[in-house]
mmCIF file of C-alpha atoms in Angstrom:
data_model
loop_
_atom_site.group_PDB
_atom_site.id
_atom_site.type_symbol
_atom_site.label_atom_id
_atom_site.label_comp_id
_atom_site.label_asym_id
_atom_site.label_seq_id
_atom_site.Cartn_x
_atom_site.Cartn_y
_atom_site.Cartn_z
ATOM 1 C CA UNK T 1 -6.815 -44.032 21.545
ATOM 2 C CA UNK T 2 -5.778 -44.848 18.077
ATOM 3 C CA UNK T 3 -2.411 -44.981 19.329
ATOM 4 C CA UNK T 4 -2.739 -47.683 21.450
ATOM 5 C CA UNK T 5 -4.575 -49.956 18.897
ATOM 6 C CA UNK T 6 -2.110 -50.000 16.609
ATOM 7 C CA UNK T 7 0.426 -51.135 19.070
ATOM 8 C CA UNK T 8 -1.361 -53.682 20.485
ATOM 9 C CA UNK T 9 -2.266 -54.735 16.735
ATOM 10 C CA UNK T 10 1.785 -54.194 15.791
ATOM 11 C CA UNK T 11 2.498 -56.897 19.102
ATOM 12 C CA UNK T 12 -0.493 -59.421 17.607
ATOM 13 C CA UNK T 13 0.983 -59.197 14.344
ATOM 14 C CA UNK T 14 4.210 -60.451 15.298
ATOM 15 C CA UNK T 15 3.114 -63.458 17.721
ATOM 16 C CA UNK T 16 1.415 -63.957 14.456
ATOM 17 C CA UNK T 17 4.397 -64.182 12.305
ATOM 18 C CA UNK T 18 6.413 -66.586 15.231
ATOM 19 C CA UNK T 19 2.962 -68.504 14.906
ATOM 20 C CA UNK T 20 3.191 -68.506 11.060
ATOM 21 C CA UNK T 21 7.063 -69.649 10.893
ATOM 22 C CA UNK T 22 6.457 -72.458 13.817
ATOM 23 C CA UNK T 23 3.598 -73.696 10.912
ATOM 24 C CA UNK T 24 6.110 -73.559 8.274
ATOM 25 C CA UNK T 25 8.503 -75.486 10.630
ATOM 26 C CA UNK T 26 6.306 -78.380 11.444
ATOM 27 C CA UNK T 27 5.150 -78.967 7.635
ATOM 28 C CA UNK T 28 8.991 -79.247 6.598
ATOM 29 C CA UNK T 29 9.232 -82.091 9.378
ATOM 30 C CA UNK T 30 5.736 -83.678 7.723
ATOM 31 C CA UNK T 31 8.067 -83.591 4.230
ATOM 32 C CA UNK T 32 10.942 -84.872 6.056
ATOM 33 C CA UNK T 33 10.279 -87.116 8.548
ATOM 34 C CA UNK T 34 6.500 -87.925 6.998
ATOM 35 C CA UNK T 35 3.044 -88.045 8.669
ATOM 36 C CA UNK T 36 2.825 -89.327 12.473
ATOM 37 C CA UNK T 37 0.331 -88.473 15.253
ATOM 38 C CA UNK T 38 2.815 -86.418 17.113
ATOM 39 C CA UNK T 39 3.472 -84.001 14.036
ATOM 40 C CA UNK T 40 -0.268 -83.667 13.479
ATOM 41 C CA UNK T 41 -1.001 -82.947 17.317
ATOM 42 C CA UNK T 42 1.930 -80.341 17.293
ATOM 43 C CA UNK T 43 0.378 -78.585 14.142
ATOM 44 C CA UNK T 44 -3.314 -79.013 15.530
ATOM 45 C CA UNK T 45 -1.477 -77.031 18.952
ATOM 46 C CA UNK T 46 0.058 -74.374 16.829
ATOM 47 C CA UNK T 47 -2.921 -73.337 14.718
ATOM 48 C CA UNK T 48 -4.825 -73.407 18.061
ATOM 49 C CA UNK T 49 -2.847 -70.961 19.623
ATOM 50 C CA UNK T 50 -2.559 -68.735 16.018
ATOM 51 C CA UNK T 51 -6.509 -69.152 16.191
ATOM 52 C CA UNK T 52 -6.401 -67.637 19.770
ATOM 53 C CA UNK T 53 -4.351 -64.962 18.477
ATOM 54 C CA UNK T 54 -6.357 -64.063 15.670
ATOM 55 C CA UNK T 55 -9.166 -63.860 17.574
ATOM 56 C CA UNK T 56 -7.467 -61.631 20.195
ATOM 57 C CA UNK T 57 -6.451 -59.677 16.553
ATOM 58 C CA UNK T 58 -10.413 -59.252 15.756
ATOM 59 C CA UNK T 59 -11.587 -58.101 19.062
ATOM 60 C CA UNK T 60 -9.135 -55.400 19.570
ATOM 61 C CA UNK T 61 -9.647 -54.561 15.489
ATOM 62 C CA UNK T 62 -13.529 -54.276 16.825
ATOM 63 C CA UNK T 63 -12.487 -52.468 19.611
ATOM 64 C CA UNK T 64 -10.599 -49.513 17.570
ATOM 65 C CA UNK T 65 -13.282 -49.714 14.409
ATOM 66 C CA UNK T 66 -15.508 -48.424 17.506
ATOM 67 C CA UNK T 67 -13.196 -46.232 18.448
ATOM 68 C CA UNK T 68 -12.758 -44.714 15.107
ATOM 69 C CA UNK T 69 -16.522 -44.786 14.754
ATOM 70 C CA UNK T 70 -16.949 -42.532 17.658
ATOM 71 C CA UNK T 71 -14.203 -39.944 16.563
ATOM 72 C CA UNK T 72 -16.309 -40.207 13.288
ATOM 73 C CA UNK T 73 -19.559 -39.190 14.709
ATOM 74 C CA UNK T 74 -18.259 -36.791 17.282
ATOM 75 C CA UNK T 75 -16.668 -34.825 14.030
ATOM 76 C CA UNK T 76 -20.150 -35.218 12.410
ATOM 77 C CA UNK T 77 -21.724 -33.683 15.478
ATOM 78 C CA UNK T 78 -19.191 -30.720 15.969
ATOM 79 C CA UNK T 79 -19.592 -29.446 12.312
ATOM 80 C CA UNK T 80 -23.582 -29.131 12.726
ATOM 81 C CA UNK T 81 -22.925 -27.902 15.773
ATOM 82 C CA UNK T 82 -20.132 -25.211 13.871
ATOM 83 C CA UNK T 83 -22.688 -24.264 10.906
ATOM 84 C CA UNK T 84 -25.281 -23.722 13.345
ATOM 85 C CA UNK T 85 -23.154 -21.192 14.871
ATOM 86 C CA UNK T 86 -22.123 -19.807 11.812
ATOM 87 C CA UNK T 87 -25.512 -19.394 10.445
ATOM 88 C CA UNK T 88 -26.517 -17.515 14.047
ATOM 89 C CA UNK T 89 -23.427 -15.633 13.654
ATOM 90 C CA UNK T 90 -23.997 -14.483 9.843
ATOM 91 C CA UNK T 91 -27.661 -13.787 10.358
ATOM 92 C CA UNK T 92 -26.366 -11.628 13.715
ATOM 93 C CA UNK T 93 -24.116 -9.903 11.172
ATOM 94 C CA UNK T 94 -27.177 -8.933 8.724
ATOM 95 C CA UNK T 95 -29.145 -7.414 11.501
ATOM 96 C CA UNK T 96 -26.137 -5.645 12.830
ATOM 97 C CA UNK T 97 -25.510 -4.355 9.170
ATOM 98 C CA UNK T 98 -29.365 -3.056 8.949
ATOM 99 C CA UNK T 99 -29.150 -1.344 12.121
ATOM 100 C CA UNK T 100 -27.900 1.966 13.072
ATOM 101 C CA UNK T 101 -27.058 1.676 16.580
ATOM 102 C CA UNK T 102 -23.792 -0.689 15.807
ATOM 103 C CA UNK T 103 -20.157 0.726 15.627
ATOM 104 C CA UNK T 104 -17.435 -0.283 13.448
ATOM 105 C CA UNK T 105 -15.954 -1.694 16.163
ATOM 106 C CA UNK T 106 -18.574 -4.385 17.252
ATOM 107 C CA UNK T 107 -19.367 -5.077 13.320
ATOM 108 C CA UNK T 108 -15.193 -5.600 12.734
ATOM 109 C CA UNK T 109 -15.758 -7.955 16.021
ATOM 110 C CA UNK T 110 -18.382 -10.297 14.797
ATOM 111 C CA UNK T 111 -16.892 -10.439 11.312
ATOM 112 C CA UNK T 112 -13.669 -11.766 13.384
ATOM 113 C CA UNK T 113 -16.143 -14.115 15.243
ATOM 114 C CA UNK T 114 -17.598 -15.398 11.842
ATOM 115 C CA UNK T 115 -13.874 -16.052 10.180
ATOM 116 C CA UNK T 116 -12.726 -17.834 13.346
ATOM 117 C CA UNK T 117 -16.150 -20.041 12.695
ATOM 118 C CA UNK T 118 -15.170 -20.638 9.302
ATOM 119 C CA UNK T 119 -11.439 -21.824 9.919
ATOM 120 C CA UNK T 120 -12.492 -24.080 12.643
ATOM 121 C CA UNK T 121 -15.266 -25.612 10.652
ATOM 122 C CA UNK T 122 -12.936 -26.057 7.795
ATOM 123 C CA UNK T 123 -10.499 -28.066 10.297
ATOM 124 C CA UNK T 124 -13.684 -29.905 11.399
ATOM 125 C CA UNK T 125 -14.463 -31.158 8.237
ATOM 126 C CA UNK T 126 -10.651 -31.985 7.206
ATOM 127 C CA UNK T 127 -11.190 -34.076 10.527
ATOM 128 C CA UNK T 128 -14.138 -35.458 9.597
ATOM 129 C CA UNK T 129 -12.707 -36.475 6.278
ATOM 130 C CA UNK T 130 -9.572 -38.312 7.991
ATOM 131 C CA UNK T 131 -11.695 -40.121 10.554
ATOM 132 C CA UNK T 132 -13.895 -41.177 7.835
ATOM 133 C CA UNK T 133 -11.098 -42.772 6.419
ATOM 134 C CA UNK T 134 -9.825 -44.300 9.722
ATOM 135 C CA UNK T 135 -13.232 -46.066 9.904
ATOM 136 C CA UNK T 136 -12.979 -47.317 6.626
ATOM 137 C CA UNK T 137 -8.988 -48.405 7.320
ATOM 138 C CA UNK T 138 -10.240 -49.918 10.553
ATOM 139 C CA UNK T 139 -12.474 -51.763 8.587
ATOM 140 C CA UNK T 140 -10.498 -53.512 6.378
ATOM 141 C CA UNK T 141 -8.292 -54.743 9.035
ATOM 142 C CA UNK T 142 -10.867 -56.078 10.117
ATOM 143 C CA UNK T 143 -12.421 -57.818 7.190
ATOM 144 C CA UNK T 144 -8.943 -59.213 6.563
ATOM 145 C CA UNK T 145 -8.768 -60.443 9.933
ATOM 146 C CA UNK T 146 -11.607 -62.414 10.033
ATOM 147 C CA UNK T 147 -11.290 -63.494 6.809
ATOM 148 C CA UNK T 148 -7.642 -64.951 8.209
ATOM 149 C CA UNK T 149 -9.384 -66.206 11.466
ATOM 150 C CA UNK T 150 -11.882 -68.018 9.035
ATOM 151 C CA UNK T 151 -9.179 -70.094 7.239
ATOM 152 C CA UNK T 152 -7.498 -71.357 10.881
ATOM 153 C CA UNK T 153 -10.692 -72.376 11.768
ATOM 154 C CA UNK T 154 -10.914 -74.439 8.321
ATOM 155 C CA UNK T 155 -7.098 -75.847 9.050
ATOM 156 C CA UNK T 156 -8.239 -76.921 12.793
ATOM 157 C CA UNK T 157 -11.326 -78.646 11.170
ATOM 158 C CA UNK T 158 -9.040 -80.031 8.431
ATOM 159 C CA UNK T 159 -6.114 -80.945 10.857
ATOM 160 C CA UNK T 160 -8.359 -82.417 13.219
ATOM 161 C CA UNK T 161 -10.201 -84.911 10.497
ATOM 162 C CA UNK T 162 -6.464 -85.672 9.641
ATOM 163 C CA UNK T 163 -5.774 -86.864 13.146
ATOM 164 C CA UNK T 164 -8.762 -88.686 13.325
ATOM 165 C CA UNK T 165 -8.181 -90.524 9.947
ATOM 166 C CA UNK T 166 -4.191 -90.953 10.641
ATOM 167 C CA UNK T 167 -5.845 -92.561 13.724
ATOM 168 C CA UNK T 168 -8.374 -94.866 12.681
ATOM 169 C CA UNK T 169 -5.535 -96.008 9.504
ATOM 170 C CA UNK T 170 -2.835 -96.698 11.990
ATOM 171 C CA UNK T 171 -5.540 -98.482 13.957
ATOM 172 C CA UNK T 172 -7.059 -100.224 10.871
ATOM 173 C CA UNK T 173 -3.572 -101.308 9.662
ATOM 174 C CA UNK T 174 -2.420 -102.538 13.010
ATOM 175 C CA UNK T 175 -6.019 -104.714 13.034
ATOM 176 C CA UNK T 176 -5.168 -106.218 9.432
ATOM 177 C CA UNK T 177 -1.615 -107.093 10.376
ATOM 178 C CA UNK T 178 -2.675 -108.614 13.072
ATOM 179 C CA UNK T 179 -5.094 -110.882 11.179
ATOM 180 C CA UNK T 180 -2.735 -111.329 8.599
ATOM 181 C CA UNK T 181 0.321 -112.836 11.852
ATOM 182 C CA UNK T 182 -2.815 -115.145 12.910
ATOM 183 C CA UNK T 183 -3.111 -116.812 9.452
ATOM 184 C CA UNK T 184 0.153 -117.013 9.047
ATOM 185 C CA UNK T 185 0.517 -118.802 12.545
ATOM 186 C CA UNK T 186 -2.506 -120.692 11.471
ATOM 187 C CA UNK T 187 -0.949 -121.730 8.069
ATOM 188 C CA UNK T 188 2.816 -122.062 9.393
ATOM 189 C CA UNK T 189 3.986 -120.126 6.271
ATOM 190 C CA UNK T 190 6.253 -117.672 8.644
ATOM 191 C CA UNK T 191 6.997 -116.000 11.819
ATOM 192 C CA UNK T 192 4.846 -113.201 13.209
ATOM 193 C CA UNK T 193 6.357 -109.970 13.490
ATOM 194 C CA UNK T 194 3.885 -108.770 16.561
#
C-alpha cells in the first residue's frame, strides 16, 4: 500500500541526490580543468542515468496516485453504501415507532443499530476526507516529478548539442591548423607543429 510507495519513493529520492552531487562534481571539473569531450560524455552518462531514475520516480508516483485513487473511490462507495443503510434503518425506526406490536427492547435495539451507522459513517467520511487529500498529495509529487524529468530531458538535449559542437570545433580547429602548418611549409616561414 501507501506504505510501500513512499519507501520506494524515499530509496529514488536518494539515488537522486548521489545523482545530483555526481552533477555538481563533474561541473566543478568543467570550471577547473575546462571543457573536453570526456567531461561532457561523463555528464551526458550521469544525467542519463538521473533521467532513468526519474522516470523510475514517475511510474511508481503513477503507480501510488492510482493507488490513492482507489482508496478514494472505495471511501466514496462505502459512505453511499452507509447512508443507504442509515436511511433503511431510520425509516425502519419510523414504522417501528407507528406500530404497536414493537417492544422497548427491539426499538432501544435499532436505535443502537442507527448510532453505530452514524459513527461509522462519520469515520467514513473523515476517511474519505484524508484519502482525498492523499490523491491530491500524490499528485503533486507527481507534477513535480515530471516537471523534474522534463528539465533532464532538456540537459540531455542541451548536453548532447554540446558534444556535438565541442566535436565538430575540435574537428574544425584541428582542419584550420592543419591548413595553416601547410602554408607555412609552403611559405618556409616556420616549423609545423603536427
Amino acid at each position: 500500500g501507501e506504505k510501500e510507495f513512499k519507501s520506494a519513493i524515499s530509496g529514488i529520492n536518494k539515488d537522486l541526490t548521489v545523482l545530483k552531487s555526481a552533477l555538481e562534481k563533474n561541473k566543478s571539473e568543467f570550471e577547473t580543468n575546462g571543457k573536453s569531450i570526456e567531461a561532457l560524455n561523463d555528464k551526458l552518462k550521469i544525467l542519463s542515468k538521473q533521467y532513468d531514475t526519474q522516470k523510475s520516480k514517475t511510474d511508481t508516483l503513477k503507480a501510488a496516485l492510482e493507488n490513492a485513487q482507489k482508496n478514494y473511490k472505495s471511501c466514496g462507495e462505502k459512505i453511499e453504501e452507509l447512508k443507504t443503510a442509515l436511511n433503511a434503518a431510520e425509516k425502519e425506526m419510523e414504522e417501528m415507532k407507528e406500530s404497536s406490536s414493537e417492544t422497548a427492547e427491539s426499538i432501544e435495539k435499532q436505535n443502537k443499530k442507527i448510532a453505530d451507522l452514524k459513527e461509522a459513517l462519520n469515520k467514513t467520511e473523515k476517511s474519505y476526507q484524508t484519502a482525498e487529500n492523499k490523491v491530491k498529495d500524490w499528485q503533486t509529487s507527481l507534477n513535480k516529478a515530471e516537471a523534474e524529468l522534463n528539465k533532464t530531458k532538456k540537459a540531455i538535449d542541451d548536453t548532447e548539442s554540446e558534444v556535438e559542437n565541442f566535436t565538430f570545433s575540435t574537428e574544425k580547429a584541428e582542419e584550420d591548423e592543419g591548413r595553416i602548418c601547410r602554408l607555412e611549409k609552403r611559405g618556409r616561414r616556420g616549423q609545423c607543429h603536427a
